[in-house]
Amino acid sequence: MKKTAIVTTLLFSALVYTFGQMQNSTSDNILGQAQDFASNNTSTQNPDSDAVQNPDSDAVQNPDSDVVQNPNSDAVQNLDSVSDKINDFDEEEFLDLDWESEGFTLTEVTEKSQQIRTVTKEEIEKSNAITITEVLQKTAGLNVKNYGGYGNTSSVYIRGMSGDAVAILVDGVQMNSAQSGEFDLSHLAVADVEKIEIVKGGSDTKYNISGACGGVINIITQKKHTPGWNVFASISNLSYYPGQYYYKQNKNKTQTAAMDLFDTQEISTGFSLGNKIVYTNVNAVFHRAANHFLFKDDNLKVRRRINNEVYDAGANASVHFSLPYDIQLQISDKFYYADKNIPGTMTSPTPGNQKDLSNIVWAIVKMDKVGTQRIQTEFLSNYKFEQIDYEEPGTDSLHQLHTINVINRWDFNVTTWLNLSTDGDFTFNYLDSTDCGHIIKWDGGASITAEFSIGNHVQLIPSTKIVYYKEYPIVIPKVGALFFLPAGFTIKSNVYRTFKQPSINQLYWKESKIAKGNPDLRYEDGWGGDIILEYEKAGILKADSSFYVNYYMDKIQWSTNSAGQWTAQNIGKALYFGSDNSLITDLPTFIQFGIDYHFVLTYLLSNGLTLQDNIRIMYTPLHSLSAHVDFSWKSGSVSLIGKYTSERYTSNLNTYTLDPYFTLDISFAQNIGKYITVFAAVKNMLNAYYFETVDYPMPGGSVTVGVKVHAGGDFKSKKNKDKKENK
């Protein structure tokens, strides 16, 4: 590691010296460089809940088997205007200028070789979703393994992989728990999300995150900052379809009570306030969910879900500073608390209770230029505290995890044909757990990525990340390529290695009669590649289609040993063939259309299995299709969203399957005057009874109605408005 640090330091020093010489030798052509740069910039706990909640559950027995640049473009393109401002500076006018900040954009590059899907704020609002998982299902057609209604555990699939094989980021920082490998998306409020980036494929070069075997989901909460003030408040109620159901097996039949029409409520509020120098965001959200929906059991009898009540609350506060020398600083805090009744399976006689608590403190510093506009850097650090307290008769599990993340990213625009990106990351974890003990775990790595532009038609992106693992480094290479074709077509291709470290639960779960961890586990390894065809025609449509292959080996699975204990072992092998396809219209009309289709063919190769055995990976559907149609007018919109998921095997024995299902949702929003918006949504309007996880029923049809109140303004004085008009 010392040698790696020395080499990195020397490389950085050489690059800075080179840029200094370039600047000195071309001082007579600064404007030309700036224009070239502007036109060519390419910027850059949840523990194993089933294990805690139900040691005999399927998830314990086999929990892992599913298997920047933003240069001051106004200053570059309007130097004369900026010069006039400097010569005739007025502080009050400066604070009143029209401006918008996109936030921290070093990691939001304009082009990379991956297949990337961005879910916009408008799409999020139109979905009327109550959770991030629901947003991803509705807007990007991603598959989900869900354990029931609001507040229950869920995992998102990308290219057939889910859970700890998908890296979850918030504002560019990985959130996956070191204890379980996953992150509970219910800890984030939908109202706090500005947009979501979905990067498909392993070993990404966009964020260089270890463990991103299936892909990356980056949830961006940093808002556009428009000077002035804004306040909002929202309240909604969800009612499940009423009906008759059986109580106490088959004997008693009863009718849905009136209170069940007020099953789930959401209240959110917040405000933002600021000018060009300082900007503040504060918001909070509260949910009460009874989750008393109706479902059909194995005998096709209609039942009512009980012992699944959830109360939770979250809050977020951030302050953003625009400092001299193109420096931006943001400090934020995200808090979440939940009290959840855990029902277990639909036949479980021993429901439990779980209390979740998390708090994350962020500090982000971004410099748009370091001595020159050709160098940008970003420093991110956060402290995350997560506590999970689970109780059921005879069981009390408490887990407290402290995590510190530090990330430093640099971007060097060497020439118009070469861009270099490098980053280093370090993570420290301390766990105090009744089931794992006191554990200290740390890891880190460094990466470098080069982007070579060959003319205007080809871009090559080689990348290497070195990860620290058990006192020796692991090299994770990747090569990407882009070919820009006429008429709006682009071909992308990638070849990569994937890597993921074991979780603390897999390594150090205390030995009992039922299970024990395995400190001798190897890391999970694999190789893959893809080819992607994209098409974009402004004002008409955007479309992309990919074909990918992934070979995954040393997958960690829980299996029984000679003593009958469940223990984690590197026995999993699998092969994935698949295709992701999407099309979104961009027509200048009141009708928009989008479709996402995912195909993934999996082959389980563990325990001597071969392709001829034709064994599929559990919970991985062969086909999934979603489509949406949006009708919009000046003051409102209506969206219709349909999703189909094919059958899935409930175990790797491929003995039983979950039936395919289709859901249809409709969302409506209408502005009333300037400050009020009423909205409504009918989810699963056909009242389909279905399962995404065996023995955990999903909600039937529901109706949501709500109202939003929003107002805002700026601080421009009449004097300054008159001054602008006179100019």
PDB file of C-alpha atoms in Angstrom, residues 229-232 674-675 709-713:
ATOM      1  CA  TRP A 229     -37.566  31.252  -0.676  1.00  0.00           C
ATOM      2  CA  ASN A 230     -39.781  28.219  -1.129  1.00  0.00           C
ATOM      3  CA  VAL A 231     -42.116  26.382   1.240  1.00  0.00           C
ATOM      4  CA  PHE A 232     -44.176  23.269   0.671  1.00  0.00           C
ATOM      5  CA  LYS A 674     -51.013  29.207  -8.003  1.00  0.00           C
ATOM      6  CA  TYR A 675     -50.264  27.443  -4.734  1.00  0.00           C
ATOM      7  CA  VAL A 709     -49.340  23.400  -0.983  1.00  0.00           C
ATOM      8  CA  HIS A 710     -46.333  25.229  -2.351  1.00  0.00           C
ATOM      9  CA  ALA A 711     -45.267  28.841  -2.528  1.00  0.00           C
ATOM     10  CA  GLY A 712     -42.106  30.770  -3.240  1.00  0.00           C
ATOM     11  CA  GLY A 713     -40.558  34.023  -4.286  1.00  0.00           C
TER      12      GLY A 713
END
